XYZ file of C-alpha atoms in Angstrom:
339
model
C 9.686 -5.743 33.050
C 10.963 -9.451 31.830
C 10.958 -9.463 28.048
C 8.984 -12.141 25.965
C 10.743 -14.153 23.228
C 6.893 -14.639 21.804
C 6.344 -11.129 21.449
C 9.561 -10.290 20.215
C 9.288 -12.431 17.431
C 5.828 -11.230 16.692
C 7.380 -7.826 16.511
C 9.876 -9.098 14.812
C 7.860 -10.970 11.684
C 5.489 -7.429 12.050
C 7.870 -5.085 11.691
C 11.376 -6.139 11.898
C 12.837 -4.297 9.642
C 11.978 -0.876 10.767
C 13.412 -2.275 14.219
C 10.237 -2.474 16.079
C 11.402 -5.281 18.343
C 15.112 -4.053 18.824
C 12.518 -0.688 20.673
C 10.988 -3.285 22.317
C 14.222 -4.475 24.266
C 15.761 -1.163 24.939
C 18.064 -1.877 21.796
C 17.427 1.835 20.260
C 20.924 1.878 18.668
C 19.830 -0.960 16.710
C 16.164 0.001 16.203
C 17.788 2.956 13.911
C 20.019 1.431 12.329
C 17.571 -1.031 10.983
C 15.179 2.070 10.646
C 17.801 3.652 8.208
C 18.852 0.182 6.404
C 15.724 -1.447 6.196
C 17.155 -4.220 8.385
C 20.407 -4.496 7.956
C 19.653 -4.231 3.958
C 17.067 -7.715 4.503
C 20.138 -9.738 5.542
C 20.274 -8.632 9.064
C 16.431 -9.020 9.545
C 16.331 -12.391 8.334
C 19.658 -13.029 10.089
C 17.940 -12.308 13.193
C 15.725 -15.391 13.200
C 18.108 -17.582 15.196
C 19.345 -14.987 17.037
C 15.856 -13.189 18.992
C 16.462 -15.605 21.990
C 19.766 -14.128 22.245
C 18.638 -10.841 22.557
C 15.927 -11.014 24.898
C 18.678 -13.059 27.280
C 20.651 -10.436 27.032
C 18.009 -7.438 27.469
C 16.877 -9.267 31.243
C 20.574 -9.295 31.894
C 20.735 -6.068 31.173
C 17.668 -5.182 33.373
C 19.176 -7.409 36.332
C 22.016 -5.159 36.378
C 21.284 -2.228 36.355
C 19.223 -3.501 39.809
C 22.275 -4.624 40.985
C 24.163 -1.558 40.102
C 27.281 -1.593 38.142
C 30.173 -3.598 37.860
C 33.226 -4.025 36.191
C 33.427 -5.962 32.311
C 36.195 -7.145 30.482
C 36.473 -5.315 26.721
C 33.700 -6.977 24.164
C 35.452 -9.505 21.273
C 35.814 -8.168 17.749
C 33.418 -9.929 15.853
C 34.028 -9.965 11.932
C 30.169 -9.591 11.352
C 29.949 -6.378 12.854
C 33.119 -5.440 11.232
C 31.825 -5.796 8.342
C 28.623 -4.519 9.130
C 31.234 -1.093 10.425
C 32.080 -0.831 6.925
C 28.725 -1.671 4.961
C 26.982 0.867 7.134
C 29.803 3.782 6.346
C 29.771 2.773 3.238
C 25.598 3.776 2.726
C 26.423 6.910 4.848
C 28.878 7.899 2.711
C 26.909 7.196 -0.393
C 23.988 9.033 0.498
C 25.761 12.053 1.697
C 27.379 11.977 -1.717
C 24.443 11.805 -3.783
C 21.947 14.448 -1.084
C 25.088 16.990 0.446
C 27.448 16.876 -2.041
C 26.831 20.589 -2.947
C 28.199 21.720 0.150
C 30.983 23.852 0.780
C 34.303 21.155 2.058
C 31.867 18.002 1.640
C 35.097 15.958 0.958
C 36.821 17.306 3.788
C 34.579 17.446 6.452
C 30.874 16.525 5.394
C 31.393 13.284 3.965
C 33.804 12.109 6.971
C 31.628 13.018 9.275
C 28.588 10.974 7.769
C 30.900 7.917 7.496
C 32.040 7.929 11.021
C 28.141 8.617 11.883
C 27.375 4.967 10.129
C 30.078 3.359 11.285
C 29.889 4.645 14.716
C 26.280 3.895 14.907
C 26.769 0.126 14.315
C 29.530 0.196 16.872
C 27.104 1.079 18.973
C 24.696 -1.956 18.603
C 24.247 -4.178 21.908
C 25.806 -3.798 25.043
C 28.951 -2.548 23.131
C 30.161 0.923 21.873
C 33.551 2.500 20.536
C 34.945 6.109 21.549
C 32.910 8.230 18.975
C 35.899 10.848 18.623
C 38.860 8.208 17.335
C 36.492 7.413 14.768
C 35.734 10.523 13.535
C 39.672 11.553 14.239
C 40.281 8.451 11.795
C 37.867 9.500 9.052
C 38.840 13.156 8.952
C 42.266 12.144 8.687
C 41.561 9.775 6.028
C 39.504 12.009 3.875
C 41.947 14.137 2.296
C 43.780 11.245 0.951
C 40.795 10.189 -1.511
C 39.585 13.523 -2.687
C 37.647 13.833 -4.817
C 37.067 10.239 -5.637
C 34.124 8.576 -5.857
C 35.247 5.227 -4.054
C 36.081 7.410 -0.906
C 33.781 5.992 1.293
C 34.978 2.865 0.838
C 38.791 3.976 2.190
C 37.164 5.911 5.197
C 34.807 3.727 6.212
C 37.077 0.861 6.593
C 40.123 2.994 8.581
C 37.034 4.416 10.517
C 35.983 0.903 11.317
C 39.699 -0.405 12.643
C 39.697 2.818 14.838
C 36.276 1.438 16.593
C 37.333 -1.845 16.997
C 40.728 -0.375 18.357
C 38.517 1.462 20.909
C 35.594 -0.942 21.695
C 34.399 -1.175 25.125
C 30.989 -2.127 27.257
C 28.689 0.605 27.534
C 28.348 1.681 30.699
C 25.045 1.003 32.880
C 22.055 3.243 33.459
C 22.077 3.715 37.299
C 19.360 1.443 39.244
C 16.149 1.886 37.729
C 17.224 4.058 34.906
C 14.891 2.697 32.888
C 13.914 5.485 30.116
C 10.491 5.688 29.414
C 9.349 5.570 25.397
C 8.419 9.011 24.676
C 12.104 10.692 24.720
C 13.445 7.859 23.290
C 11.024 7.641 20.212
C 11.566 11.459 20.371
C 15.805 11.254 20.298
C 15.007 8.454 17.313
C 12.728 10.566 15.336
C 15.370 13.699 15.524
C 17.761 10.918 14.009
C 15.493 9.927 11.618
C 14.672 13.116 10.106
C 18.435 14.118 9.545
C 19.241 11.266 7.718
C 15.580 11.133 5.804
C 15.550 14.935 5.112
C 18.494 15.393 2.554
C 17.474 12.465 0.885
C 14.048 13.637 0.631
C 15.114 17.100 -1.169
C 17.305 15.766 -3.261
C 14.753 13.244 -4.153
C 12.177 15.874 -5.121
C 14.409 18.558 -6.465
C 16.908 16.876 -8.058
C 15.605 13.989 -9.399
C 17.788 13.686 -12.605
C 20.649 14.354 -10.968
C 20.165 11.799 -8.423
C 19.466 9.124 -11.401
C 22.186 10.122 -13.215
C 24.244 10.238 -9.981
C 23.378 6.500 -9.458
C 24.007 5.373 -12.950
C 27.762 6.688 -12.885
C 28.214 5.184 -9.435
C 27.246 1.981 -11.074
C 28.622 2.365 -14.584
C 32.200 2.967 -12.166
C 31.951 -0.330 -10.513
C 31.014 -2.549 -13.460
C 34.029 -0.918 -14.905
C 36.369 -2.468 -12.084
C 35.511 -5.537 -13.262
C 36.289 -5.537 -16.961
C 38.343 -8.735 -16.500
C 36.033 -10.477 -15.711
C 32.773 -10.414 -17.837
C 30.475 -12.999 -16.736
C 31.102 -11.250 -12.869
C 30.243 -7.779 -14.144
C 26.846 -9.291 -15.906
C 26.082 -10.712 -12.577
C 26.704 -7.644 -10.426
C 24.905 -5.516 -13.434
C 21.880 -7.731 -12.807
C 22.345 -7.980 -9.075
C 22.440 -4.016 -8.723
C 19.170 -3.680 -11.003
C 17.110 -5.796 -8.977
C 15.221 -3.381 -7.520
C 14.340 -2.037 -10.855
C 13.245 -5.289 -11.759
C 11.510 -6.047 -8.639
C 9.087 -2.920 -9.071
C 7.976 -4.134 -13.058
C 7.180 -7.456 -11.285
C 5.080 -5.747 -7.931
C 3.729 -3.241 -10.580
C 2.564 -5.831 -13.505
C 5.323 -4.764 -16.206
C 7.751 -6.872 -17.697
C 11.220 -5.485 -17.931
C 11.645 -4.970 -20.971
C 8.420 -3.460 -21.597
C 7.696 -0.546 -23.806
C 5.743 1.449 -20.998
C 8.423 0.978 -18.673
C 11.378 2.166 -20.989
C 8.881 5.359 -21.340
C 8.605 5.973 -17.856
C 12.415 6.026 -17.395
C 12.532 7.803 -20.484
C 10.975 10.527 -19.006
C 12.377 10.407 -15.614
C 15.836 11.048 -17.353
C 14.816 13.826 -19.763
C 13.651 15.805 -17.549
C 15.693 19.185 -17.819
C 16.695 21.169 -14.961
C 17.252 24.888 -15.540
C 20.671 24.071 -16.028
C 20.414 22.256 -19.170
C 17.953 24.480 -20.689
C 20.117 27.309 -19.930
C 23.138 24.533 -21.937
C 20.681 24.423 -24.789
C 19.897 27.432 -25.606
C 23.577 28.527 -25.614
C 24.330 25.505 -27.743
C 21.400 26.446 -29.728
C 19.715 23.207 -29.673
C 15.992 22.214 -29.033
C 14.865 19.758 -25.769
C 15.658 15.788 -27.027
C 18.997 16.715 -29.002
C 21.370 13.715 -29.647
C 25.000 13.165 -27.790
C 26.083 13.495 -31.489
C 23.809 16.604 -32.532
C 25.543 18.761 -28.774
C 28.918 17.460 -29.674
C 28.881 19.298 -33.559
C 27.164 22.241 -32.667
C 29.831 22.340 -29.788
C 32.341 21.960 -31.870
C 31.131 24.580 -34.819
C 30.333 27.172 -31.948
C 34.185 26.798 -30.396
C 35.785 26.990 -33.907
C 33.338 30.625 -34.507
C 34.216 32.015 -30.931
C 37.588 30.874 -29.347
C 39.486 33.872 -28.813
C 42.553 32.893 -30.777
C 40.494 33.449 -33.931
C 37.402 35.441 -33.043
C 38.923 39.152 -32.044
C 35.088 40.180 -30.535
C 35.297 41.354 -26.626
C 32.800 39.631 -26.038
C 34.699 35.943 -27.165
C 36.211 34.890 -24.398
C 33.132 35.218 -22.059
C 30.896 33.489 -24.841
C 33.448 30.467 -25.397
C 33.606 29.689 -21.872
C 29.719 29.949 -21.624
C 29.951 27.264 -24.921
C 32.379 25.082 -23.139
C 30.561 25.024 -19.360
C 27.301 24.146 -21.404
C 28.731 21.414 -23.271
C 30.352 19.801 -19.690
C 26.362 20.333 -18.545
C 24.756 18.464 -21.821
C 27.434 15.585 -21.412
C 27.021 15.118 -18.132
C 23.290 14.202 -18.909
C 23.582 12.615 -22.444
C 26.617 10.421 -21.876
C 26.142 7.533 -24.068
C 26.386 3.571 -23.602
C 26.567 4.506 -19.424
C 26.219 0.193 -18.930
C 27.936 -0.771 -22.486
């Protein structure tokens, strides 16, 4: 069936950035990937304004072809947008794995690789173009090892995972004459996708919600940090990467600096997981203690049980109970995170 450029764009301005019209053309790599993104973060949605007409040329090419049957095409061009796109997309993979599966046994080794290669592969795969799925993996596994550890991994992988898919672009090869799928397996294969990307995210959203804020917050705290040279560019970034904060007291009828507001996130980042009430009662402190009020009972408690000076058998077990509570509590009450 000839596609419409009308009713793509009414898709489009509908739904475009949970990729209704990309279904709509038989573009299903790109239908998830702006089902996971949002489109393309906003930017690729709007982006795609100028560039509908394109796409519905190319989907009743596509359709001609595979009437005619197949025939031979010359490697697709690099093109630095979806380079770039490669290594934004690995780069949210990777971040999200880190913050939903990072409790996993190897994550740096093999986990977090893996869901890089997965982002960067999947953009690859937008169009009439794809990459050989192995060499990028290959390249991210091999990569991984290097940055252990480090929180700015992604960023590494995700860009050697992206030169190994441009390396190994090619056409993607045509559904025989009158392959056309129908919808239901391929909203079915999109749905499977969905749901293992969504479902981490969604139990670490509602079982680890401070540790997911907190999480965040360090991510953030590290790359304002990078740019301590340059003030008036970390104020911008700082205000750029709260947006979203911002943008919900606006939708919601608060003001940002608002009392009820600074409650709410108050609360959201007080809330004690059996962990830290497990930390305070070895500290012996109550729920709401100060960064200062854990770091002197801390300190008192070491003094009273390190094992140099404290001949109990029972002080060595207690003083590294002491000392894995106080890593818990300042984990959670680090001062000044965006100062």
């Amino acid at each position: 069936m000839v596609k419409s450029v009308l009713v793509t764009y009414i898709l489009w301005a509908a739904a475009g950035p949970l990729g209704l019209h990309h279904l709509y053309l038989g573009r299903d790599s790109h239908a998830l990937l702006w089902m996971l993104t949002l489109g393309g973060f906003g930017f690729g949605w709007i982006r795609e304004a100028v560039r509908i007409p394109a796409y519905v040329h190319q989907a009743n090419r596509d359709a001609e072809n595979e009437r005619k049957g197949p025939s031979a095409a010359d490697p697709p061009a690099l093109g630095p947008v979806r380079f770039a796109g490669q290594v934004c997309v690995g780069i949210y993979f990777g971040g999200v794995a880190m913050v939903a599966l990072n409790s996993l046994n190897y994550f740096y080794l093999i986990v977090l690789p893996l869901s890089v290669g997965a982002g960067v592969h999947l953009v690859s795969s937008v169009g009439p173009q794809t990459s050989n799925l192995r060499r990028t993996l290959t390249a991210c596994l091999i990569t991984s090892p290097i940055f252990y550890g480090s929180t700015f991994s992604p960023l590494p992988i995700s860009v050697a995972a992206s030169v190994a898919a441009a390396q190994h672009r090619r056409v993607k090869p045509p559904r025989a004459p009158g392959g056309t799928e129908k919808l239901t397996p391929r909203l079915y294969r999109l749905g499977l996708a969905w749901l293992a990307f969504s479902a981490p995210v969604g139990y670490c959203i509602f079982h680890n919600t401070t540790a997911t804020l907190y999480y965040l917050s360090d991510c953030i705290a590290a790359l304002l940090d990078v740019f301590w040279f340059l003030p008036w560019l970390r104020s911008v970034l700082e205000y750029l990467l709260l947006m979203p904060y911002r943008l919900l007291c606006v939708l919601t009828g608060g003001g940002y600096y608002e009392e009820a507001w600074g409650k709410v996130l108050e609360i959201l980042l007080k809330e004690y997981t059996q962990r830290e009430k497990e930390a305070l009662q070895v500290l012996s402190l109550e729920k709401g203690a100060s960064f200062e009020e854990i770091t002197r009972n801390y300190r008192e408690m070491v003094k009273e049980w390190h094992p140099d000076h404290n001949r109990n058998k029972d002080a060595e077990e207690t003083f590294m109970k002491i000392h894995q509570a106080y890593e818990v509590l300042q984990r959670w009450h680090r001062p000044n995170r965006f100062k």
